[in-house]
């Protein structure tokens, strides 16, 4: 086996870099969204064991909706990317590029087993630049192909060393081979097919047998004229070890998928659900289609499902000629490689093995797969194709007449393929560019129209997105997902009538419900979201809540394990004021998935509705155990602790709010509630800093503005409160408490009676029965020396609040003054004392000004989830409810009572002075 020179390796690295440098500027597109952006298995907080329990997309293998693609080692590399760069796409693409370089170099080493140095380099260069590889290299999820190929080739190279001197068996390379096969299979399932290649290599290359030789030996043994040669026994022993190891891997793999094949719809692979002979004819026709993509990769498409390739339904279909031609050519190569000895036949045989065996799992010939054609699965088969081309080029270049032409043709192929690859990489820059490039090749695939619509929808371009979704329904009228996309877009455009009509069309395409019958094998899980989306739409109408509930129950009847239906129904039941039934729905969902932090969070919200804060806090804590960065659980559990009035919980509440603002640094609510906690702890400077930060982020933050002003007034900084109150009243002119506080400061600090009077009059315009505002206006009349008006005002105020003793006392004082003035015919009053009375009692009336704003956020785990045929994504929606909480801590109540007693004592002292006069 020839070694690889540094110059050869440098050449390959340079060529790959030249072809794929622009892939570093591409983002996450197509399947990358589900495998990378939405896959929680990448997060450091997810236990590593989950990688070996979930499929490639992060779905538990035990769930029926799982795609059963078990590739934990590939996901582990994604997790390492996330650890170092989180969701920076550059690092993911760079690692893919590095892996492609490694595959090319190892492939060169394999080629040198069957080709000379020059032809091996040619084969490796052809493989490095082939445009069919852009999906595997530039698409991040294609890393499964890259990693599997590395260990695939390494396993084969290890096996070639298992033959010792005198045809003895060297067991160490075989053991290494078995290990590498297992690793390759854990990267992608096709890795196991290298065992077949090793078997063919052992029989026809290492032992040098041909098919006629094997047949002659078998005939002699059957006739009893000979025995099995010792070398053949050794070969059989090696093959038995390989096959037993393979069988063991297959058994483990079947156990992992729990003996269940994934459920695919007829849209994913129409031929798989077609009757004979259409199914067989179509699947056989797909073989020359794939061969043509290797031979002429001029029209590449990221998605070949649905109507891309029409079914071959008749023997008279002209496309059967292509199938027949392909099998004739393939058969002739197989006969040549197995019948004749020599290096050329051995090279052709190994090339055919690399083409055929790795392709078998994706061929649909033995079991259906979730696609019609997929360019990425041609990554390994293209190795055999490149060896065939390089071998043919070698034959031509050795003929003097064709030498120059062969070199020119090789240069043209390498150059055009490299340019095509470079250009194709730009198609993967974004989802919009990728799917638009696909539509240029194929306009009969509704999924492509849908996916362009999704890309536009993500850019909030709903009008254009709607055009593509409608086109998808025209291309494939029975596509449930397309009609759902139309409905969702109409909803985003606030056209609820049209949205409901589209959802109803999608619902009509669903299988009819038969009582007691399950539909797990007939209905795609994402199609059931039509019931969820329709229910979410109509429940906005309060009169149709029962109808929405019926839709949720209908979805559950079709799939009792449909977790999303329980979650959505739980939220609806809360809206219907049925918290006990909501609790039952969430508990049922938790039976299906106890590791879902959002479910525990929603259950906590239910317990809040049930007035059980202790259980609510327990469920918040459970959500945070599963997901320590669950933002809503952090925020609302902190509020729950704060509202409990338990000073022992405040430190933990503060820590959770600090964690929350770290996760959501632009959410002013977090800083505001930190300020409220600081006010509770009498940390005035800290409270001021948090309130100011909240206001900087949200200048019109009503509660933050008021509480900052209140904080200033309580800390003898009344004049600093005035600008804050001005801002508050500019945004909210009808803020009663702000007007009261402003009037108080104007009257007592600024001595601006006119300004104070305007504030109190404004309050009475908004609410004529506001006792505080009316009483304070009475005080203004008193300050203006208008005793008659003050008396009338206090009488009216007392009528509004007949049980308030301080109003009656003030009325008695004013009447006493009126009588005193009448008796002495004096026109002035000792204002200082009376003003003090009014001020003290007015301050007493401010005892309930403190305003608390709790942003109660309820998760709605239900959203319009189904976007065509893309994998479902779990999302959490926040609904903020602002409410003023009048609760006071025990300490605050005691402070208020002390102030009230002090005010009453001063009132009694002044009354004695007045009576003495």
PDB file of N, CA and C in Angstrom, residues 277-320:
ATOM      1  N   UNK A 277     -47.769  -2.579 -10.592  1.00  0.00           N
ATOM      2  CA  UNK A 277     -46.307  -2.587 -10.705  1.00  0.00           C
ATOM      3  C   UNK A 277     -45.674  -1.197 -10.589  1.00  0.00           C
ATOM      4  N   UNK A 278     -46.523  -0.179 -10.324  1.00  0.00           N
ATOM      5  CA  UNK A 278     -45.997   1.191 -10.283  1.00  0.00           C
ATOM      6  C   UNK A 278     -44.875   1.315  -9.252  1.00  0.00           C
ATOM      7  N   UNK A 279     -45.038   0.670  -8.113  1.00  0.00           N
ATOM      8  CA  UNK A 279     -44.023   0.769  -7.063  1.00  0.00           C
ATOM      9  C   UNK A 279     -42.691   0.221  -7.548  1.00  0.00           C
ATOM     10  N   UNK A 280     -42.691  -1.008  -8.087  1.00  0.00           N
ATOM     11  CA  UNK A 280     -41.440  -1.625  -8.522  1.00  0.00           C
ATOM     12  C   UNK A 280     -40.817  -0.886  -9.708  1.00  0.00           C
ATOM     13  N   UNK A 281     -41.643  -0.502 -10.653  1.00  0.00           N
ATOM     14  CA  UNK A 281     -41.121   0.199 -11.839  1.00  0.00           C
ATOM     15  C   UNK A 281     -40.497   1.538 -11.453  1.00  0.00           C
ATOM     16  N   UNK A 282     -41.155   2.254 -10.543  1.00  0.00           N
ATOM     17  CA  UNK A 282     -40.632   3.564 -10.138  1.00  0.00           C
ATOM     18  C   UNK A 282     -39.330   3.419  -9.367  1.00  0.00           C
ATOM     19  N   UNK A 283     -39.295   2.506  -8.404  1.00  0.00           N
ATOM     20  CA  UNK A 283     -38.076   2.318  -7.618  1.00  0.00           C
ATOM     21  C   UNK A 283     -36.909   1.893  -8.497  1.00  0.00           C
ATOM     22  N   UNK A 284     -37.166   1.055  -9.483  1.00  0.00           N
ATOM     23  CA  UNK A 284     -36.082   0.651 -10.390  1.00  0.00           C
ATOM     24  C   UNK A 284     -35.654   1.793 -11.300  1.00  0.00           C
ATOM     25  N   UNK A 285     -36.606   2.637 -11.654  1.00  0.00           N
ATOM     26  CA  UNK A 285     -36.254   3.792 -12.493  1.00  0.00           C
ATOM     27  C   UNK A 285     -35.391   4.799 -11.724  1.00  0.00           C
ATOM     28  N   UNK A 286     -35.547   4.854 -10.409  1.00  0.00           N
ATOM     29  CA  UNK A 286     -34.758   5.793  -9.609  1.00  0.00           C
ATOM     30  C   UNK A 286     -33.271   5.469  -9.658  1.00  0.00           C
ATOM     31  N   UNK A 287     -32.911   4.220  -9.943  1.00  0.00           N
ATOM     32  CA  UNK A 287     -31.487   3.852 -10.015  1.00  0.00           C
ATOM     33  C   UNK A 287     -30.780   4.579 -11.167  1.00  0.00           C
ATOM     34  N   UNK A 288     -31.302   4.549 -12.402  1.00  0.00           N
ATOM     35  CA  UNK A 288     -30.648   5.352 -13.443  1.00  0.00           C
ATOM     36  C   UNK A 288     -30.724   6.860 -13.195  1.00  0.00           C
ATOM     37  N   UNK A 289     -31.756   7.319 -12.475  1.00  0.00           N
ATOM     38  CA  UNK A 289     -31.827   8.746 -12.130  1.00  0.00           C
ATOM     39  C   UNK A 289     -30.634   9.125 -11.262  1.00  0.00           C
ATOM     40  N   UNK A 290     -30.335   8.303 -10.244  1.00  0.00           N
ATOM     41  CA  UNK A 290     -29.177   8.569  -9.388  1.00  0.00           C
ATOM     42  C   UNK A 290     -27.872   8.464 -10.164  1.00  0.00           C
ATOM     43  N   UNK A 291     -27.794   7.494 -11.051  1.00  0.00           N
ATOM     44  CA  UNK A 291     -26.572   7.338 -11.869  1.00  0.00           C
ATOM     45  C   UNK A 291     -26.362   8.568 -12.759  1.00  0.00           C
ATOM     46  N   UNK A 292     -27.455   9.093 -13.284  1.00  0.00           N
ATOM     47  CA  UNK A 292     -27.359  10.286 -14.136  1.00  0.00           C
ATOM     48  C   UNK A 292     -26.881  11.508 -13.342  1.00  0.00           C
ATOM     49  N   UNK A 293     -27.289  11.613 -12.096  1.00  0.00           N
ATOM     50  CA  UNK A 293     -26.821  12.718 -11.250  1.00  0.00           C
ATOM     51  C   UNK A 293     -25.317  12.644 -11.028  1.00  0.00           C
ATOM     52  N   UNK A 294     -24.793  11.433 -10.908  1.00  0.00           N
ATOM     53  CA  UNK A 294     -23.336  11.288 -10.777  1.00  0.00           C
ATOM     54  C   UNK A 294     -22.640  11.635 -12.078  1.00  0.00           C
ATOM     55  N   UNK A 295     -23.243  11.229 -13.184  1.00  0.00           N
ATOM     56  CA  UNK A 295     -22.616  11.449 -14.491  1.00  0.00           C
ATOM     57  C   UNK A 295     -22.750  12.887 -14.967  1.00  0.00           C
ATOM     58  N   UNK A 296     -23.890  13.505 -14.684  1.00  0.00           N
ATOM     59  CA  UNK A 296     -24.154  14.865 -15.162  1.00  0.00           C
ATOM     60  C   UNK A 296     -24.841  15.681 -14.064  1.00  0.00           C
ATOM     61  N   UNK A 297     -24.069  16.193 -13.113  1.00  0.00           N
ATOM     62  CA  UNK A 297     -24.658  16.938 -11.980  1.00  0.00           C
ATOM     63  C   UNK A 297     -24.940  18.395 -12.321  1.00  0.00           C
ATOM     64  N   UNK A 298     -25.643  18.616 -13.432  1.00  0.00           N
ATOM     65  CA  UNK A 298     -25.895  19.997 -13.863  1.00  0.00           C
ATOM     66  C   UNK A 298     -27.136  20.584 -13.200  1.00  0.00           C
ATOM     67  N   UNK A 299     -28.125  19.730 -12.935  1.00  0.00           N
ATOM     68  CA  UNK A 299     -29.367  20.206 -12.311  1.00  0.00           C
ATOM     69  C   UNK A 299     -29.531  19.512 -10.962  1.00  0.00           C
ATOM     70  N   UNK A 300     -29.149  20.232  -9.921  1.00  0.00           N
ATOM     71  CA  UNK A 300     -29.214  19.680  -8.568  1.00  0.00           C
ATOM     72  C   UNK A 300     -30.371  20.314  -7.809  1.00  0.00           C
ATOM     73  N   UNK A 301     -30.949  19.528  -6.932  1.00  0.00           N
ATOM     74  CA  UNK A 301     -32.129  19.979  -6.191  1.00  0.00           C
ATOM     75  C   UNK A 301     -32.033  19.448  -4.763  1.00  0.00           C
ATOM     76  N   UNK A 302     -32.369  20.286  -3.807  1.00  0.00           N
ATOM     77  CA  UNK A 302     -32.253  19.890  -2.400  1.00  0.00           C
ATOM     78  C   UNK A 302     -33.366  18.959  -1.961  1.00  0.00           C
ATOM     79  N   UNK A 303     -34.447  18.867  -2.741  1.00  0.00           N
ATOM     80  CA  UNK A 303     -35.581  18.056  -2.320  1.00  0.00           C
ATOM     81  C   UNK A 303     -36.229  17.418  -3.545  1.00  0.00           C
ATOM     82  N   UNK A 304     -36.242  16.082  -3.560  1.00  0.00           N
ATOM     83  CA  UNK A 304     -36.780  15.334  -4.694  1.00  0.00           C
ATOM     84  C   UNK A 304     -38.057  14.582  -4.323  1.00  0.00           C
ATOM     85  N   UNK A 305     -38.756  15.017  -3.275  1.00  0.00           N
ATOM     86  CA  UNK A 305     -39.952  14.298  -2.835  1.00  0.00           C
ATOM     87  C   UNK A 305     -41.178  14.729  -3.635  1.00  0.00           C
ATOM     88  N   UNK A 306     -42.329  14.239  -3.207  1.00  0.00           N
ATOM     89  CA  UNK A 306     -43.648  14.568  -3.755  1.00  0.00           C
ATOM     90  C   UNK A 306     -43.689  14.324  -5.265  1.00  0.00           C
ATOM     91  N   UNK A 307     -44.022  15.338  -6.062  1.00  0.00           N
ATOM     92  CA  UNK A 307     -44.238  15.130  -7.488  1.00  0.00           C
ATOM     93  C   UNK A 307     -43.025  15.386  -8.349  1.00  0.00           C
ATOM     94  N   UNK A 308     -41.831  15.404  -7.740  1.00  0.00           N
ATOM     95  CA  UNK A 308     -40.622  15.699  -8.512  1.00  0.00           C
ATOM     96  C   UNK A 308     -40.436  14.700  -9.641  1.00  0.00           C
ATOM     97  N   UNK A 309     -40.532  13.417  -9.321  1.00  0.00           N
ATOM     98  CA  UNK A 309     -40.381  12.363 -10.323  1.00  0.00           C
ATOM     99  C   UNK A 309     -41.726  11.637 -10.415  1.00  0.00           C
ATOM    100  N   UNK A 310     -42.472  11.835 -11.489  1.00  0.00           N
ATOM    101  CA  UNK A 310     -43.779  11.177 -11.625  1.00  0.00           C
ATOM    102  C   UNK A 310     -43.638   9.648 -11.584  1.00  0.00           C
ATOM    103  N   UNK A 311     -44.657   8.988 -11.086  1.00  0.00           N
ATOM    104  CA  UNK A 311     -44.633   7.535 -10.987  1.00  0.00           C
ATOM    105  C   UNK A 311     -44.562   6.884 -12.358  1.00  0.00           C
ATOM    106  N   UNK A 312     -43.837   5.772 -12.446  1.00  0.00           N
ATOM    107  CA  UNK A 312     -43.811   4.950 -13.658  1.00  0.00           C
ATOM    108  C   UNK A 312     -44.882   3.891 -13.467  1.00  0.00           C
ATOM    109  N   UNK A 313     -46.025   4.094 -14.070  1.00  0.00           N
ATOM    110  CA  UNK A 313     -47.194   3.266 -13.775  1.00  0.00           C
ATOM    111  C   UNK A 313     -47.461   2.189 -14.825  1.00  0.00           C
ATOM    112  N   UNK A 314     -46.694   2.211 -15.914  1.00  0.00           N
ATOM    113  CA  UNK A 314     -46.964   1.246 -16.979  1.00  0.00           C
ATOM    114  C   UNK A 314     -45.660   0.723 -17.564  1.00  0.00           C
ATOM    115  N   UNK A 315     -45.704  -0.506 -18.067  1.00  0.00           N
ATOM    116  CA  UNK A 315     -44.537  -1.081 -18.744  1.00  0.00           C
ATOM    117  C   UNK A 315     -44.242  -0.350 -20.048  1.00  0.00           C
ATOM    118  N   UNK A 316     -45.230   0.347 -20.555  1.00  0.00           N
ATOM    119  CA  UNK A 316     -45.069   1.075 -21.817  1.00  0.00           C
ATOM    120  C   UNK A 316     -44.460   2.458 -21.621  1.00  0.00           C
ATOM    121  N   UNK A 317     -44.236   2.849 -20.378  1.00  0.00           N
ATOM    122  CA  UNK A 317     -43.616   4.143 -20.101  1.00  0.00           C
ATOM    123  C   UNK A 317     -42.209   4.155 -20.689  1.00  0.00           C
ATOM    124  N   UNK A 318     -41.899   5.202 -21.459  1.00  0.00           N
ATOM    125  CA  UNK A 318     -40.614   5.272 -22.157  1.00  0.00           C
ATOM    126  C   UNK A 318     -39.429   5.296 -21.192  1.00  0.00           C
ATOM    127  N   UNK A 319     -39.653   5.694 -19.959  1.00  0.00           N
ATOM    128  CA  UNK A 319     -38.565   5.758 -18.989  1.00  0.00           C
ATOM    129  C   UNK A 319     -38.033   4.377 -18.623  1.00  0.00           C
ATOM    130  N   UNK A 320     -38.821   3.342 -18.914  1.00  0.00           N
ATOM    131  CA  UNK A 320     -38.352   1.985 -18.656  1.00  0.00           C
ATOM    132  C   UNK A 320     -37.139   1.643 -19.513  1.00  0.00           C
TER     133      UNK A 320
END
